Coordinates of C-alpha atoms in Angstrom, one line a residue:
M1304 CA -3.7 -7.9 39.3
N1305 CA -0.8 -9.8 37.1
E1306 CA 1.7 -8.6 39.4
L1307 CA 0.0 -10.3 41.9
L1308 CA -0.3 -13.5 40.4
L1309 CA 3.6 -13.8 40.3
S1310 CA 4.2 -13.6 44.0
P1311 CA 5.8 -16.3 45.2
E1312 CA 4.1 -16.5 48.6
A1313 CA 1.3 -18.5 50.1
G1314 CA -1.6 -16.7 51.5
G1315 CA -4.8 -14.7 50.9
P1316 CA -7.4 -14.4 49.8
H1317 CA -7.1 -12.8 46.7
L1318 CA -10.1 -11.6 44.8
L1319 CA -9.2 -12.9 41.0
L1320 CA -11.3 -14.0 38.0
G1321 CA -11.8 -17.4 37.4
N1322 CA -9.6 -17.3 34.3
E1323 CA -7.1 -15.6 36.4
A1324 CA -7.0 -18.1 39.2
I1325 CA -6.7 -21.0 36.5
V1326 CA -3.2 -18.9 35.7
R1327 CA -2.3 -18.7 39.3
G1328 CA -2.9 -22.8 39.4
A1329 CA -0.7 -23.4 36.6
L1330 CA 2.0 -21.0 38.0
E1331 CA 1.9 -23.2 41.3
A1332 CA 2.5 -26.5 39.3
G1333 CA 4.9 -25.0 37.8
V1334 CA 4.2 -24.6 34.4
G1335 CA 6.6 -24.3 31.9
F1336 CA 5.1 -24.3 28.2
V1337 CA 1.8 -22.4 27.5
S1338 CA 0.1 -22.0 24.1
C1339 CA -3.6 -21.0 22.8
Y1340 CA -5.6 -19.6 20.2
P1341 CA -7.9 -17.0 21.9
G1342 CA -11.3 -17.8 22.0
T1343 CA -13.9 -16.2 24.7
P1344 CA -14.6 -17.4 27.6
S1345 CA -11.3 -18.7 27.7
S1346 CA -9.1 -15.6 26.3
E1347 CA -8.0 -14.0 29.4
V1348 CA -6.0 -17.3 30.3
P1349 CA -3.7 -16.9 27.5
D1350 CA -4.0 -12.7 27.8
T1351 CA -2.7 -12.9 31.3
F1352 CA 0.1 -15.3 30.5
F1353 CA 0.8 -13.2 27.7
R1354 CA 1.0 -10.2 29.9
L1355 CA 3.3 -11.8 32.5
S1356 CA 5.6 -13.9 30.4
P1357 CA 8.5 -11.0 30.1
K1358 CA 8.6 -11.4 33.8
A1359 CA 8.2 -15.3 34.3
G1360 CA 9.9 -18.2 33.9
Y1361 CA 8.0 -20.3 31.3
S1362 CA 7.8 -20.1 27.6
F1363 CA 4.2 -18.5 26.0
E1364 CA 2.9 -18.3 22.1
Y1365 CA -0.3 -17.6 20.6
S1366 CA -0.2 -20.3 17.9
V1367 CA -2.2 -19.6 14.8
N1368 CA -4.7 -22.1 15.6
E1369 CA -6.1 -24.9 18.2
K1370 CA -4.4 -27.6 16.2
V1371 CA -0.7 -26.0 16.5
A1372 CA -1.5 -24.8 19.9
M1373 CA -2.4 -28.7 20.7
E1374 CA 0.7 -29.7 18.7
V1375 CA 3.4 -27.5 20.3
A1376 CA 2.0 -27.9 23.8
G1377 CA 2.1 -32.0 23.2
G1378 CA 5.8 -31.1 21.9
A1379 CA 6.8 -29.5 24.9
A1380 CA 5.3 -32.2 27.2
L1381 CA 7.1 -35.1 25.4
A1382 CA 10.0 -33.2 26.4
G1383 CA 9.3 -33.4 30.0
V1384 CA 8.2 -30.1 30.5
P1385 CA 4.5 -29.3 32.3
S1386 CA 2.5 -28.1 29.5
L1387 CA -1.0 -25.8 29.4
V1388 CA -2.9 -25.6 26.2
T1389 CA -6.1 -23.5 26.3
M1390 CA -9.1 -22.9 23.7
K1391 CA -12.8 -22.1 23.9
H1392 CA -14.9 -25.2 23.4
V1393 CA -15.3 -25.2 19.3
G1394 CA -11.8 -24.8 19.3
V1395 CA -11.2 -28.5 20.4
N1396 CA -12.6 -29.3 17.2
V1397 CA -9.9 -27.8 15.4
A1398 CA -7.4 -29.9 18.0
A1399 CA -9.0 -32.9 18.2
D1400 CA -6.4 -34.5 15.8
P1401 CA -3.8 -34.7 17.6
M1402 CA -5.4 -34.9 21.0
M1403 CA -6.7 -37.7 20.4
T1404 CA -3.4 -39.5 19.4
L1405 CA -1.6 -37.7 22.4
A1406 CA -4.0 -39.5 24.8
Y1407 CA -2.8 -42.6 22.9
I1408 CA 0.9 -42.0 23.1
G1409 CA 0.7 -40.0 26.4
T1410 CA 2.8 -36.5 27.7
P1411 CA 5.3 -37.5 30.4
G1412 CA 5.7 -33.8 31.5
G1413 CA 1.8 -33.3 32.1
L1414 CA -0.7 -31.5 29.6
V1415 CA -3.9 -30.0 30.7
I1416 CA -6.4 -29.3 28.2
L1417 CA -8.4 -26.0 28.8
S1418 CA -11.6 -26.4 27.4
A1419 CA -13.8 -23.4 28.0
D1420 CA -17.2 -24.3 27.2
D1421 CA -20.2 -22.0 26.7
P1422 CA -23.6 -23.1 27.8
G1423 CA -26.3 -20.7 26.1
C1424 CA -23.9 -19.4 23.4
H1425 CA -22.7 -16.3 25.0
S1426 CA -20.5 -16.0 22.5
S1427 CA -20.2 -18.7 20.1
Q1428 CA -22.1 -20.7 17.2
N1429 CA -23.1 -23.7 18.9
E1430 CA -23.0 -25.0 22.4
Q1431 CA -21.2 -28.0 22.6
D1432 CA -20.5 -30.1 25.7
N1433 CA -17.0 -31.0 25.7
R1434 CA -17.1 -33.7 28.7
I1435 CA -18.1 -35.8 25.9
Y1436 CA -14.5 -35.5 24.4
A1437 CA -13.3 -36.3 27.9
R1438 CA -14.9 -39.8 27.2
L1439 CA -14.2 -40.1 23.5
G1440 CA -10.5 -39.1 23.9
G1441 CA -10.1 -41.1 27.2
L1442 CA -9.3 -37.7 29.1
P1443 CA -9.3 -37.4 33.1
C1444 CA -12.3 -34.5 33.4
F1445 CA -11.9 -31.6 36.1
E1446 CA -14.8 -29.3 36.3
P1447 CA -14.3 -26.5 38.7
A1448 CA -17.2 -24.4 40.3
S1449 CA -15.3 -21.5 42.0
A1450 CA -12.5 -19.3 41.4
Q1451 CA -10.7 -21.4 44.3
E1452 CA -11.3 -24.4 42.8
A1453 CA -10.3 -22.9 39.5
K1454 CA -7.0 -22.5 40.7
D1455 CA -6.4 -25.6 42.7
M1456 CA -8.0 -27.8 40.2
T1457 CA -5.7 -26.6 37.6
R1458 CA -2.7 -27.2 39.5
E1459 CA -3.9 -30.7 40.5
A1460 CA -4.5 -31.6 36.9
L1461 CA -1.1 -30.7 36.1
V1462 CA 0.4 -32.5 38.9
L1463 CA -2.1 -35.5 37.9
S1464 CA -1.3 -35.4 34.3
A1465 CA 2.6 -35.5 35.0
R1466 CA 2.1 -38.7 37.1
L1467 CA 0.2 -40.2 34.9
G1468 CA 1.7 -39.4 31.6
Q1469 CA -1.5 -38.6 30.2
P1470 CA -3.5 -35.5 29.1
V1471 CA -6.2 -34.2 31.4
L1472 CA -9.0 -32.0 30.5
L1473 CA -10.0 -29.2 32.4
R1474 CA -13.6 -28.2 31.2
T1475 CA -15.0 -24.8 32.4
T1476 CA -18.1 -23.0 31.6
T1477 CA -18.5 -19.4 30.9
R1478 CA -19.9 -18.8 34.4
V1479 CA -16.5 -20.2 35.7
N1480 CA -14.2 -18.4 33.5
H1481 CA -16.1 -15.1 34.4
L1482 CA -16.8 -15.3 38.1
R1483 CA -15.0 -13.4 40.5
G1484 CA -14.0 -15.0 43.8
P1485 CA -11.5 -15.2 46.9
V1486 CA -8.4 -17.5 46.0
I1487 CA -5.7 -18.6 48.8
F1488 CA -2.5 -19.0 47.2
E1489 CA -0.1 -22.1 47.5
A1490 CA 3.8 -21.1 47.3
L1491 CA 5.3 -20.7 44.0
P1492 CA 7.5 -22.5 42.8
E1493 CA 10.2 -22.1 39.9
A1494 CA 9.0 -22.7 36.3
R1495 CA 10.3 -26.1 34.7
S1496 CA 10.7 -24.7 31.2
K1497 CA 13.4 -27.1 30.1
G1498 CA 13.3 -31.0 30.0
R1499 CA 14.7 -33.8 28.3
F1500 CA 12.8 -35.8 25.3
V1501 CA 13.6 -39.4 26.1
K1502 CA 13.7 -41.3 23.3
T1503 CA 10.8 -44.6 22.9
P1504 CA 9.8 -44.9 19.5
G1505 CA 8.2 -47.8 20.5
R1506 CA 5.6 -45.9 22.4
F1507 CA 5.8 -42.1 21.2
V1508 CA 5.5 -43.0 17.0
P1509 CA 1.7 -44.7 16.6
I1510 CA 2.4 -46.6 13.6
P1511 CA -0.6 -49.4 13.5
A1512 CA 1.2 -51.6 15.6
V1513 CA 2.2 -48.9 18.2
A1514 CA -1.3 -47.8 18.6
R1515 CA -3.0 -51.3 19.3
T1516 CA -0.7 -51.5 22.3
R1517 CA -1.3 -47.8 23.1
H1518 CA -5.1 -48.1 23.4
P1519 CA -5.2 -50.8 25.9
A1520 CA -2.8 -48.9 27.5
L1521 CA -4.9 -45.8 27.9
L1522 CA -8.0 -47.9 29.1
S1523 CA -5.6 -49.3 31.9
A1524 CA -4.9 -45.9 33.1
L1525 CA -8.5 -44.7 32.9
T1526 CA -9.1 -48.0 35.5
D1527 CA -6.6 -46.6 37.5
M1528 CA -7.9 -43.3 37.4
K1529 CA -11.6 -44.3 38.1
N1530 CA -10.4 -46.1 41.3
E1531 CA -8.6 -43.3 42.7
N1532 CA -11.8 -41.2 41.7
E1533 CA -13.9 -43.0 44.1
S1534 CA -12.1 -41.7 47.1
S1535 CA -10.9 -38.3 45.4
S1536 CA -11.7 -35.1 47.5
W1537 CA -12.9 -33.3 44.5
N1538 CA -15.8 -35.8 44.7
I1539 CA -17.7 -34.9 47.7
R1540 CA -21.0 -36.4 49.4
H1541 CA -23.0 -34.7 52.1
G1542 CA -26.5 -34.1 53.6
Q1543 CA -29.0 -36.5 54.5
G1544 CA -32.5 -37.8 53.5
R1545 CA -34.1 -40.0 50.8
I1546 CA -33.9 -37.8 47.9
G1547 CA -30.4 -37.0 46.3
F1548 CA -28.8 -34.8 44.0
I1549 CA -25.9 -35.6 41.9
S1550 CA -24.2 -32.6 40.2
S1551 CA -21.1 -31.2 38.4
G1552 CA -19.4 -28.2 37.3
I1553 CA -21.0 -24.9 37.7
S1554 CA -24.3 -26.6 38.9
R1555 CA -22.8 -27.7 42.3
A1556 CA -23.0 -23.9 42.6
Y1557 CA -26.4 -23.5 41.6
L1558 CA -27.8 -26.2 43.3
A1559 CA -26.0 -25.1 46.5
D1560 CA -27.8 -21.6 46.2
A1561 CA -31.1 -23.5 45.6
L1562 CA -30.6 -25.6 48.4
E1563 CA -30.1 -22.6 50.8
G1564 CA -32.5 -20.5 49.1
L1565 CA -35.5 -23.3 50.1
G1566 CA -34.4 -23.5 54.1
N1567 CA -31.5 -26.0 53.3
P1568 CA -33.7 -29.1 53.2
Q1569 CA -33.1 -32.8 54.2
V1570 CA -31.7 -34.3 50.7
Q1571 CA -28.3 -35.9 50.3
V1572 CA -25.8 -34.4 47.4
L1573 CA -23.1 -35.7 45.5
E1574 CA -20.5 -33.3 44.0
L1575 CA -18.1 -34.2 41.0
G1576 CA -15.8 -31.9 40.8
Q1577 CA -13.5 -34.9 39.5
S1578 CA -16.3 -35.9 37.1
Y1579 CA -14.6 -38.6 34.5
P1580 CA -13.7 -41.3 35.1
L1581 CA -16.8 -41.7 36.5
P1582 CA -16.5 -43.1 40.3
A1583 CA -19.3 -46.0 39.8
S1584 CA -18.5 -47.4 43.4
L1585 CA -19.3 -44.0 44.9
I1586 CA -22.1 -43.2 42.8
L1587 CA -23.8 -46.9 43.3
D1588 CA -23.6 -46.5 47.1
F1589 CA -25.5 -43.3 47.0
L1590 CA -28.1 -44.3 44.7
R1591 CA -28.8 -47.3 47.2
H1592 CA -29.4 -44.8 50.2
V1593 CA -32.1 -42.6 48.1
D1594 CA -35.2 -43.2 46.9
L1595 CA -35.1 -40.2 44.0
A1596 CA -31.7 -39.2 42.6
V1597 CA -31.7 -36.0 40.5
I1598 CA -28.9 -35.2 38.1
V1599 CA -28.3 -31.5 37.7
E1600 CA -25.7 -31.0 34.6
E1601 CA -25.9 -28.4 32.0
L1602 CA -26.3 -29.2 28.6
E1603 CA -26.0 -32.8 27.5
P1604 CA -27.2 -35.8 29.9
V1605 CA -23.9 -37.0 30.2
M1606 CA -23.5 -38.2 33.7
E1607 CA -27.3 -39.3 33.4
T1608 CA -26.9 -41.5 31.1
E1609 CA -24.2 -43.1 32.6
I1610 CA -25.6 -43.3 36.1
R1611 CA -29.0 -44.8 34.4
A1612 CA -26.7 -47.3 33.1
L1613 CA -25.0 -48.2 36.4
A1614 CA -28.6 -48.4 38.2
Q1615 CA -30.1 -50.8 35.5
E1616 CA -26.9 -52.6 35.4
H1617 CA -26.9 -53.2 39.3
G1618 CA -30.7 -53.9 39.4
L1619 CA -31.6 -51.1 41.6
A1620 CA -34.7 -49.6 42.3
V1621 CA -33.9 -45.8 42.6
K1622 CA -35.9 -43.4 40.4
I1623 CA -33.8 -40.8 38.5
M1624 CA -34.9 -38.0 37.4
G1625 CA -32.8 -36.1 34.8
K1626 CA -33.1 -33.6 31.5
G1627 CA -36.8 -32.7 30.9
P1628 CA -38.6 -29.6 31.2
R1629 CA -37.2 -28.2 34.2
L1630 CA -33.8 -29.4 33.7
P1631 CA -33.4 -28.5 29.7
R1632 CA -30.7 -29.6 27.6
T1633 CA -30.1 -26.3 26.1
G1634 CA -29.1 -23.5 27.6
E1635 CA -26.9 -21.9 30.6
Y1636 CA -28.4 -23.3 34.2
S1637 CA -29.3 -20.7 37.0
V1638 CA -30.3 -20.7 40.5
R1639 CA -34.0 -20.3 39.4
I1640 CA -33.8 -23.0 37.3
V1641 CA -32.4 -25.5 39.9
I1642 CA -34.6 -24.2 42.4
A1643 CA -37.7 -25.5 40.2
A1644 CA -35.8 -28.6 40.0
V1645 CA -35.7 -28.7 43.5
R1646 CA -39.0 -28.3 44.4
Q1647 CA -40.4 -30.4 42.0
A1648 CA -38.1 -33.2 43.7
L1649 CA -39.3 -32.7 46.8
G1650 CA -43.2 -32.2 45.7
M1651 CA -43.2 -28.4 46.7
P1652 CA -46.1 -26.3 44.4
D1653 CA -44.4 -23.9 42.2
P1654 CA -44.2 -20.4 43.6
E1655 CA -47.2 -18.3 43.3
E1656 CA -44.9 -14.8 42.8
S1657 CA -44.4 -13.7 39.5
I1658 CA -40.6 -13.0 37.8
C1659 CA -39.3 -9.7 37.1
S1660 CA -39.8 -9.1 33.1
A1661 CA -38.8 -6.4 31.0
E1662 CA -41.4 -3.5 30.3
P1663 CA -43.4 -4.5 26.9
N1664 CA -42.0 -2.6 23.9
L1665 CA -38.8 -1.6 24.8
P1666 CA -36.6 -0.5 21.8
M1667 CA -34.4 -3.0 20.2
R1668 CA -30.9 -2.4 20.7
P1669 CA -29.5 -5.4 18.3
P1670 CA -25.4 -5.7 18.5
N1671 CA -23.4 -3.4 15.9
L1672 CA -20.2 -3.2 14.7
C1673 CA -18.2 -0.5 16.3
A1674 CA -18.5 3.4 15.1
G1675 CA -15.4 3.8 12.8
C1676 CA -15.0 0.0 12.0
P1677 CA -13.4 -0.2 8.9
H1678 CA -15.3 -3.5 8.3
R1679 CA -18.5 -1.5 7.8
A1680 CA -16.9 0.6 5.2
A1681 CA -15.8 -2.6 3.6
Y1682 CA -19.2 -4.3 3.5
Y1683 CA -20.9 -0.9 2.4
A1684 CA -18.6 -0.8 -0.6
V1685 CA -19.6 -4.4 -1.2
R1686 CA -23.1 -3.7 -1.0
Q1687 CA -22.8 -0.6 -3.6
V1688 CA -21.3 -2.9 -6.0
Y1689 CA -22.8 -6.2 -5.6
G1690 CA -26.2 -5.3 -3.7
D1691 CA -28.8 -8.5 -3.3
E1692 CA -26.9 -9.8 -6.6
A1693 CA -24.1 -11.8 -4.9
V1694 CA -24.0 -14.7 -2.2
Y1695 CA -22.4 -14.0 0.9
S1696 CA -20.4 -16.2 2.8
S1697 CA -19.1 -15.3 6.0
D1698 CA -16.8 -16.3 8.9
I1699 CA -16.1 -16.3 12.5
G1700 CA -15.4 -13.0 14.3
C1701 CA -16.8 -9.3 15.0
Y1702 CA -17.2 -8.8 11.6
T1703 CA -19.8 -11.7 11.5
L1704 CA -22.2 -8.6 12.6
G1705 CA -22.3 -8.0 9.1
I1706 CA -25.3 -10.5 9.1
L1707 CA -27.5 -7.6 10.4
P1708 CA -29.6 -5.0 8.0
P1709 CA -28.5 -2.7 6.4
L1710 CA -25.2 -4.6 5.7
K1711 CA -26.2 -8.1 5.4
T1712 CA -23.4 -9.9 4.1
A1713 CA -23.6 -12.6 6.0
D1714 CA -25.7 -15.5 4.0
F1715 CA -24.2 -18.5 5.6
L1716 CA -21.4 -19.5 7.9
L1717 CA -20.0 -22.9 8.9
C1718 CA -17.1 -22.7 11.3
M1719 CA -13.7 -21.1 11.9
G1720 CA -11.9 -20.4 8.2
S1721 CA -14.8 -22.0 6.3
S1722 CA -16.0 -18.9 4.2
I1723 CA -13.5 -19.5 1.3
S1724 CA -13.9 -23.1 1.0
A1725 CA -17.6 -23.3 2.0
G1726 CA -17.8 -20.1 -0.6
S1727 CA -16.3 -22.2 -3.4
G1728 CA -18.4 -24.8 -3.1
A1729 CA -21.9 -22.6 -3.4
A1730 CA -19.9 -20.9 -6.0
R1731 CA -19.3 -24.1 -7.6
A1732 CA -22.9 -25.5 -7.3
G1733 CA -24.8 -22.1 -7.9
S1734 CA -25.1 -19.5 -10.4
D1735 CA -24.9 -16.1 -8.4
P1736 CA -21.5 -14.4 -7.8
V1737 CA -20.1 -15.7 -4.5
V1738 CA -18.3 -12.8 -2.1
A1739 CA -16.5 -14.6 0.9
F1740 CA -15.4 -12.6 4.0
I1741 CA -12.4 -13.4 6.1
G1742 CA -10.6 -11.5 8.7
D1743 CA -6.9 -11.5 9.1
S1744 CA -6.5 -13.6 12.3
T1745 CA -9.0 -16.1 10.6
F1746 CA -7.0 -16.2 7.4
F1747 CA -3.9 -17.4 9.3
H1748 CA -6.1 -19.6 11.7
S1749 CA -7.3 -21.8 8.8
G1750 CA -8.6 -19.7 5.7
V1751 CA -5.6 -20.3 3.9
T1752 CA -5.9 -23.9 3.1
G1753 CA -9.2 -22.5 1.7
L1754 CA -7.9 -20.3 -0.8
I1755 CA -4.9 -22.7 -1.8
N1756 CA -8.0 -25.3 -2.5
A1757 CA -9.9 -22.6 -4.3
V1758 CA -6.6 -22.0 -6.5
H1759 CA -5.9 -25.4 -7.1
N1760 CA -9.7 -26.5 -8.3
E1761 CA -10.1 -23.2 -10.2
H1762 CA -13.1 -21.9 -8.2
D1763 CA -14.7 -18.5 -9.0
I1764 CA -14.9 -16.4 -6.0
L1765 CA -14.3 -12.9 -5.0
L1766 CA -12.3 -13.1 -1.2
V1767 CA -12.2 -10.2 0.7
I1768 CA -9.9 -10.2 3.7
L1769 CA -11.1 -8.1 6.5
D1770 CA -7.2 -7.0 7.9
N1771 CA -7.8 -5.0 10.9
R1772 CA -4.6 -5.7 12.1
T1773 CA -5.3 -7.8 15.4
T1774 CA -7.6 -10.5 16.5
A1775 CA -10.3 -7.8 17.5
M1776 CA -13.1 -10.3 18.5
T1777 CA -11.5 -12.0 21.5
G1778 CA -9.5 -8.9 23.1
H1779 CA -6.7 -7.8 20.6
Q1780 CA -4.4 -10.5 20.9
P1781 CA -1.6 -10.4 18.4
H1782 CA -1.3 -13.2 15.0
P1783 CA 1.3 -13.6 12.8
G1784 CA 0.5 -10.3 10.5
V1785 CA 0.5 -8.2 13.3
D1786 CA 3.0 -5.0 13.5
Q1787 CA 2.5 -4.5 17.0
T1788 CA 1.0 -6.2 20.2
A1789 CA 0.1 -5.4 23.4
I1790 CA 3.8 -5.4 25.1
G1791 CA 5.6 -4.5 21.8
P1792 CA 6.3 -4.8 18.3
N1793 CA 5.9 -8.0 16.1
P1794 CA 9.7 -8.5 14.7
R1795 CA 8.6 -10.5 11.9
P1796 CA 5.2 -9.9 10.6
V1797 CA 4.1 -11.8 8.2
D1798 CA 2.8 -10.4 4.8
I1799 CA -0.7 -11.5 3.8
E1800 CA -0.9 -10.0 0.4
K1801 CA 2.7 -12.2 -0.1
I1802 CA 0.5 -15.2 1.1
V1803 CA -1.9 -14.8 -1.3
I1804 CA 0.5 -14.3 -4.4
A1805 CA 2.3 -17.5 -3.4
C1806 CA -1.0 -19.3 -3.1
G1807 CA -1.4 -18.3 -7.1
V1808 CA -3.7 -15.7 -7.0
E1809 CA -3.4 -13.6 -9.9
H1810 CA -5.8 -10.8 -9.3
I1811 CA -4.9 -9.0 -6.0
R1812 CA -5.9 -5.0 -4.9
V1813 CA -4.9 -3.8 -1.5
V1814 CA -7.0 -0.8 0.0
K1815 CA -7.8 1.1 3.1
P1816 CA -11.5 0.2 3.1
L1817 CA -12.3 3.8 4.9
N1818 CA -11.4 5.3 1.3
Y1819 CA -14.4 4.8 -0.2
K1820 CA -13.7 5.4 -3.8
A1821 CA -10.9 3.5 -3.8
T1822 CA -12.5 0.2 -2.3
V1823 CA -15.6 0.7 -4.4
K1824 CA -13.1 0.8 -7.8
A1825 CA -11.3 -2.1 -6.7
L1826 CA -14.4 -4.1 -6.2
E1827 CA -15.8 -3.4 -9.6
E1828 CA -12.4 -4.0 -11.3
L1829 CA -12.6 -7.5 -9.2
K1830 CA -16.2 -7.9 -10.3
A1831 CA -15.7 -7.7 -14.1
L1832 CA -12.9 -10.8 -13.7
S1833 CA -13.4 -14.5 -13.0
G1834 CA -11.8 -17.2 -11.0
V1835 CA -10.1 -16.6 -7.5
R1836 CA -10.0 -12.9 -6.7
V1837 CA -8.8 -11.2 -3.6
L1838 CA -9.4 -7.5 -2.0
I1839 CA -7.4 -7.2 1.1
A1840 CA -9.2 -4.2 3.2
K1841 CA -6.5 -3.2 5.1
D1842 CA -7.0 -0.6 8.2
P1843 CA -6.8 -1.1 11.8
C1844 CA -9.7 -1.7 14.3
T1845 CA -10.6 1.5 15.3
L1846 CA -10.3 0.4 19.1
F1847 CA -7.1 -1.0 18.4
A1848 CA -5.8 2.0 16.9
R1849 CA -6.9 3.9 19.8
R1850 CA -5.5 2.0 22.6
I1851 CA -2.6 0.0 21.2
L1852 CA -1.2 2.6 18.4
G1853 CA -2.2 5.5 20.4
R1854 CA -4.2 7.0 17.6
K1855 CA -6.4 9.9 18.3
P1856 CA -9.0 11.0 15.9
G1857 CA -8.2 14.8 15.0
Q1858 CA -12.1 15.3 13.4
V1859 CA -15.6 14.8 14.1
A1860 CA -18.5 14.4 11.5
Y1861 CA -21.8 16.7 11.7
V1862 CA -24.7 17.3 9.5
V1863 CA -25.2 20.6 8.0
P1864 CA -27.7 22.4 9.6
G1865 CA -31.0 22.4 7.9
R1866 CA -30.3 19.7 6.0
E1867 CA -30.8 16.7 8.9
K1868 CA -33.8 15.3 7.2
D1869 CA -32.4 15.1 3.7
C1870 CA -29.6 12.4 5.9
L1871 CA -32.1 9.9 6.9
P1872 CA -31.5 7.6 4.2
L1873 CA -27.7 7.3 5.1
A1874 CA -29.0 6.4 8.8
R1875 CA -30.6 3.3 7.1
D1876 CA -27.6 2.3 4.9
L1877 CA -24.7 2.8 7.4
A1878 CA -26.4 2.2 10.6
C1879 CA -23.6 3.9 12.5
P1880 CA -23.7 3.8 16.3
A1881 CA -22.9 7.6 16.3
F1882 CA -25.9 8.3 14.4
F1883 CA -29.4 9.2 15.9
V1884 CA -32.6 10.4 15.1
H1885 CA -33.9 13.7 16.4
D1886 CA -37.1 15.3 15.2
G1887 CA -37.4 13.3 12.2
G1888 CA -33.7 14.0 11.0
L1889 CA -29.7 12.4 11.6
G1890 CA -28.0 14.3 14.1
I1891 CA -24.2 12.5 14.8
D1892 CA -23.1 12.3 18.5
P1893 CA -19.6 13.7 18.6
L1894 CA -18.7 11.9 21.5
I1895 CA -19.4 8.5 19.7
C1896 CA -18.3 9.5 16.2
A1897 CA -14.7 7.8 16.1
G1898 CA -13.9 10.3 13.1
C1899 CA -13.3 7.8 10.3
M1900 CA -15.0 9.9 7.9
L1901 CA -16.9 7.1 5.8
C1902 CA -20.1 9.1 6.2
V1903 CA -18.4 12.4 4.9
Q1904 CA -17.6 10.5 1.8
V1905 CA -21.1 9.1 0.9
G1906 CA -23.5 11.5 2.5
E1907 CA -23.7 15.0 0.6
H1908 CA -24.6 17.1 3.5
I1909 CA -22.2 15.7 6.3
K1910 CA -19.0 17.4 7.1
A1911 CA -15.8 17.2 9.2
K1912 CA -14.3 19.4 11.4
S1913 CA -11.8 19.4 14.1
R1914 CA -12.6 17.6 16.9
S1915 CA -12.7 20.5 20.2

């Protein structure tokens, strides 16, 4: 598939993931610079660019966080190169500072910001709606609903951005990023990876006098964009009848399926693919031709609020239906949800048929750390040393799964990189010891500033850096500290221990967490001290070790026959996915066992044998 995306020929259709289609669209626009911080549901976009990069003409980088990614892409765009920066929705919060200024000063080469929102919190800590960022920052906004649109809108967003000299937001949602659909290619031009910076300090250095002139310029550009949107081919009106539906993003696809499922009733539909600036005249004309307008949009009532204001301003008597029990403000929509709203709008009774539901009393299968995960070993050791005595400050990553029993090593979490600073505050305010956890990629992302702050302000906190040698949660993307990436070695790995020393931390221990005794010993030593102390628990992610480093476990654990019941307490304490209970005793599935041998070290009746 990767090679196909570099095909110079037009044609198709080709079956693409939504995220792959975004890559192709950027390539068709001649993108010359791509940066990112990986985050689900956007991760396949930069991962695909990364794998293609040895054979393509653009520059690509995984940045240490979203703010840096925005700044390097902004710099490339200022130098005249069409650029793309990708992140998940909460990453835009991190990148908001430079993004807001880039909207003022402009981006002559063209800059598209991919914000992959996550309605329903499939893999996120919130479901913020970044269409509001488009309004806040003054960013024209595209919202694709299919793989073809993901490709075409990405290309057009880059072209539009370069023409306007302003950044543009490409707002997707999980369902669009991860759908798969047919895509027709356009011809592929050469990447435009080199440009020339034209010195214009009166525009690009936003001292107050400059910023005051750039704000009206931004508003003027938005007015021009609004006028163009009135006739945009992405804003489509179709159907007939006195009941109308206005929709954007993936909700357009749900609405189309809902109407088809109800026999295509006579209604009017206004689909807004280029949803900001809102095409007011187009919407007003639509409202004048319906008696009821239903606004179908996931998450916040962004369009609904603006359309209600439009109707009020122009004295229209049209009834507007938006958020409510049928169209909730939370969660991801579905065809079923939209069908219910359409039935209500059309005055149709609710269907009598019951919806399929799961059988009652099925066993729960909560998410769990992988078998052999070194984080489990670190958490287990910390629990043995601190138990419930400590307050545990957690962070963003797969290690957040430490929240679940029996490990219970996450008492609070704010955002990416917050565990050290938030933990410092909890330690200063409370009397309980505080243990903070942070992953290696998150440490580089924004944790290091919290550590510097903790040292500077003399906080009393134990920090455990869970260094599994990759960005595990989002698919093993490299960060500055890794030794190996999916396409080769990292020539200049940045040493976390040296950074910690440089930050002024005096008490540091480095252990392999799968060495249980050494880890407990280091923790007990650090517990007896005060101030900022750091334990670096360094062992590769078991999946990364197998897939990228090529390591194969040579051993497997087993329970000594006849002692299965004696080992049951260990099942409750470790909760390894390889464990199972059979006839009231513990068993270990040799196919799932990753050979980490943690259970062998802490279970008297568990032994190791060669893997057959």
